[in-house]
GROMACS .gro file of C-alpha atoms in nm:
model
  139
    1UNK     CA    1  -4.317  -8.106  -2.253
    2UNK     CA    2  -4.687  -7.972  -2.252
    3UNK     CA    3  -4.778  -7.729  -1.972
    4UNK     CA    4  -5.162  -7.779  -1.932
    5UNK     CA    5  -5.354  -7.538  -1.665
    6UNK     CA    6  -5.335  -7.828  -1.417
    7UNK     CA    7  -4.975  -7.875  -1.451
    8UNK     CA    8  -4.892  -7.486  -1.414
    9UNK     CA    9  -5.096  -7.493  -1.122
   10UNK     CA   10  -4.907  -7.797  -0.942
   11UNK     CA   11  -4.604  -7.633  -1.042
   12UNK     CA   12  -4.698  -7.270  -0.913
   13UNK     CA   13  -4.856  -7.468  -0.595
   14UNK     CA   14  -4.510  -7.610  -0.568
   15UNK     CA   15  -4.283  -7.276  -0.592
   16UNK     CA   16  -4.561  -7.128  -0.323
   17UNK     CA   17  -4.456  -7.426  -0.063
   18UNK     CA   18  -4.080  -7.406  -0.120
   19UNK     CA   19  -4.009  -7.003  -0.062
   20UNK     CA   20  -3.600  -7.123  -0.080
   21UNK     CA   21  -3.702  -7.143  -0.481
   22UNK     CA   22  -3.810  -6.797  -0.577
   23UNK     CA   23  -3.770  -6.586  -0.294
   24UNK     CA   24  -3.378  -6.421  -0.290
   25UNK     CA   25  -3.390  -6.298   0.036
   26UNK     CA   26  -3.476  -6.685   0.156
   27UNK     CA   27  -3.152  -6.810   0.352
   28UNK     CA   28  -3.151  -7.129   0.141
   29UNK     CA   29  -3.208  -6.950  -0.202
   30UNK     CA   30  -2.864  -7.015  -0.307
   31UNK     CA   31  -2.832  -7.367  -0.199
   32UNK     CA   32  -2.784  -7.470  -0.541
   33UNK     CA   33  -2.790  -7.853  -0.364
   34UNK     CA   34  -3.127  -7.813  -0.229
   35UNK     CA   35  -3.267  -7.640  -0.528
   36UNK     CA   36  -3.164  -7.923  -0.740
   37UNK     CA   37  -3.329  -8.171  -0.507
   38UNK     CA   38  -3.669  -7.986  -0.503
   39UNK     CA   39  -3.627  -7.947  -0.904
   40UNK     CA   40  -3.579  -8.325  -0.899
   41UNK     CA   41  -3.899  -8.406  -0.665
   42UNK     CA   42  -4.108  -8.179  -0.900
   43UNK     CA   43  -3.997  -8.370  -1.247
   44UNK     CA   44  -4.160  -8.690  -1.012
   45UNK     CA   45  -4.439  -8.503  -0.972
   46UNK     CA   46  -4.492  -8.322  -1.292
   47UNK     CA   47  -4.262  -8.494  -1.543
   48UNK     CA   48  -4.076  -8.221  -1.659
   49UNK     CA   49  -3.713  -8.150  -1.676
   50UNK     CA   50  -3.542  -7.924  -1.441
   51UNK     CA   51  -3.491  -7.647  -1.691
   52UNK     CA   52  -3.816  -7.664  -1.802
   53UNK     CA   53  -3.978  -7.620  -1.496
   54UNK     CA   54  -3.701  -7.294  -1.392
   55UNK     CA   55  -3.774  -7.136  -1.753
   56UNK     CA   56  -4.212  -7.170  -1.708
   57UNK     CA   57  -4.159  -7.006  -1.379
   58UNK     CA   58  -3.937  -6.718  -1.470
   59UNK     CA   59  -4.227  -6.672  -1.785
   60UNK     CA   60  -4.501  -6.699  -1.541
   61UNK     CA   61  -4.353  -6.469  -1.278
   62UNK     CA   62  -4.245  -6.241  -1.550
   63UNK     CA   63  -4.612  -6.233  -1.699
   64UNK     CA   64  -4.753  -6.213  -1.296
   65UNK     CA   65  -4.469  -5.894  -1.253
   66UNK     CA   66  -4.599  -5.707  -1.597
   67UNK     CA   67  -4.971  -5.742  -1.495
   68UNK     CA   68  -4.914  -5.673  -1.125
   69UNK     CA   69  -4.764  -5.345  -1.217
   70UNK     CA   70  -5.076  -5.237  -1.437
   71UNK     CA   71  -5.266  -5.305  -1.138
   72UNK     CA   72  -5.051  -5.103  -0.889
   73UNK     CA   73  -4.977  -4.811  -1.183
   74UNK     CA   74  -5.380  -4.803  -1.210
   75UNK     CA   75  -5.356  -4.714  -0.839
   76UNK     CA   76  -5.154  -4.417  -0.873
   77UNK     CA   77  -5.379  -4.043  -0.820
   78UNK     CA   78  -5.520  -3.927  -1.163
   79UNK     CA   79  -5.501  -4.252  -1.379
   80UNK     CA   80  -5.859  -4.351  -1.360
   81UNK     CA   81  -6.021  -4.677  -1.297
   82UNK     CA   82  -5.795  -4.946  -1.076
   83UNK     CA   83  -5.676  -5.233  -1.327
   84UNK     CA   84  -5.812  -5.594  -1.239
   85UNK     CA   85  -5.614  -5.852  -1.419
   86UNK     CA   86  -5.862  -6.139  -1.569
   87UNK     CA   87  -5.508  -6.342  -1.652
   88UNK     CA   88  -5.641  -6.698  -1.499
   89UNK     CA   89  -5.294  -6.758  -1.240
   90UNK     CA   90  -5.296  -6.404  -1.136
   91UNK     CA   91  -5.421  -6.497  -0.782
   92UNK     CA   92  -5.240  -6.837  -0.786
   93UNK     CA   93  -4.923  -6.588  -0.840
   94UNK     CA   94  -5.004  -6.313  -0.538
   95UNK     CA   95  -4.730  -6.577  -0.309
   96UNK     CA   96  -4.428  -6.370  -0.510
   97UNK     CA   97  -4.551  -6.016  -0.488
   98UNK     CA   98  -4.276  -5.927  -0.169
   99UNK     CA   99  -4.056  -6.126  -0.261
  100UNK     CA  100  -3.959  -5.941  -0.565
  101UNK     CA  101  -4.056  -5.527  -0.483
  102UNK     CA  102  -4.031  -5.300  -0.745
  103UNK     CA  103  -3.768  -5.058  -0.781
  104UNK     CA  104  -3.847  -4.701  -0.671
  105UNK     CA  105  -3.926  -4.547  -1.060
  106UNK     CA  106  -3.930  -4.168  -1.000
  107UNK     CA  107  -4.041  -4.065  -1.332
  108UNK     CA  108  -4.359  -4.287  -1.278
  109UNK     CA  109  -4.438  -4.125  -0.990
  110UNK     CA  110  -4.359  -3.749  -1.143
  111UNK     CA  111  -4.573  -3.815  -1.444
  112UNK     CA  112  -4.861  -3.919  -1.165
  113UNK     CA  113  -4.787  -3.593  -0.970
  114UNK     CA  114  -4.772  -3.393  -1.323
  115UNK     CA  115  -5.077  -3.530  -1.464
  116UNK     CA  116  -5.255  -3.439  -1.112
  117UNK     CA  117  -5.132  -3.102  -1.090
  118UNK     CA  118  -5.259  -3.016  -1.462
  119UNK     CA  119  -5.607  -3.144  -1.375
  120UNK     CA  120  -5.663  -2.912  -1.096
  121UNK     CA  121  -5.488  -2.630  -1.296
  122UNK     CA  122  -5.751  -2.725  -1.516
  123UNK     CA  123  -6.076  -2.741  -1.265
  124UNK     CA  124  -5.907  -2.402  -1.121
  125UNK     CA  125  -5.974  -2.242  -1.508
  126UNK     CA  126  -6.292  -2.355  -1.531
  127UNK     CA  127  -6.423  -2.225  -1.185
  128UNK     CA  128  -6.237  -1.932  -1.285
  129UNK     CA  129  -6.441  -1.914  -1.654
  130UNK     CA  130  -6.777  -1.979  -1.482
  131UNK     CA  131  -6.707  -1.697  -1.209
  132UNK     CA  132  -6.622  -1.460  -1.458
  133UNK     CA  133  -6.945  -1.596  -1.675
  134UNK     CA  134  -7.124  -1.487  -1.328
  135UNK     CA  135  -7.012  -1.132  -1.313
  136UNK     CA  136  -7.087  -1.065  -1.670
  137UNK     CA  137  -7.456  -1.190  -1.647
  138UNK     CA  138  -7.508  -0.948  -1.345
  139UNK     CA  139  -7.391  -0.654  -1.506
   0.00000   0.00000   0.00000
């Protein structure tokens, strides 16, 4: 099976109308019945088998997760510019972003804090330098 553009998009369009098939806090999203009758209705639509359409989504949510995280780790204090993703189904992909929330990562938000805290050690030196630089030139 070939997965052109337009056929990712039916197939992400598809995922975003049926929440019971990606979300795992859905009350349905263990209805292993109904999941195999809206994995059914989409090989109508798209042509694709079953598994084939369960293993592009976990790739494509799995890409979406990776490249949403540069974009909220770009957010964090003292990491510069805010990461915009130019992958083409980013946006078509925002539908998942609560259903799956990151685990809290500690050590990503201590290297944040770290890296902040050594910067202003840093601008505290050189005010420090340049005040010192000022006493000298008056004497």
């Amino acid at each position: 099976f070939r997965w052109t553009f337009s056929k990712q998009k039916v197939l992400l369009e598809f995922f975003r109308n049926h929440e019971s098939m990606y979300n795992p806090q859905h009350v349905d999203y263990r209805n292993r019945e109904l999941r195999n009758r809206l994995l059914q209705q989409l090989k109508d639509i798209i042509g694709c088998e079953p598994s084939e359409a369960k293993s592009k989504f976990h790739s494509l949510r799995t890409y979406f997760t990776k490249e949403l995280n540069k974009v909220r780790h770009s957010k964090l204090p003292g990491n510069g510019p805010v990461y915009s993703s130019r992958w083409e189904l980013f946006h078509d992909m925002l539908f998942i972003q609560n259903a799956y929330q990151p685990r809290p990562n500690p050590s990503v938000q201590l290297q944040a804090e770290r890296r902040l805290a050594k910067q202003r050690r840093h601008r505290a030196d050189e005010c420090r330098r340049c005040t010192d630089r000022r006493r000298i030139h008056r004497s």
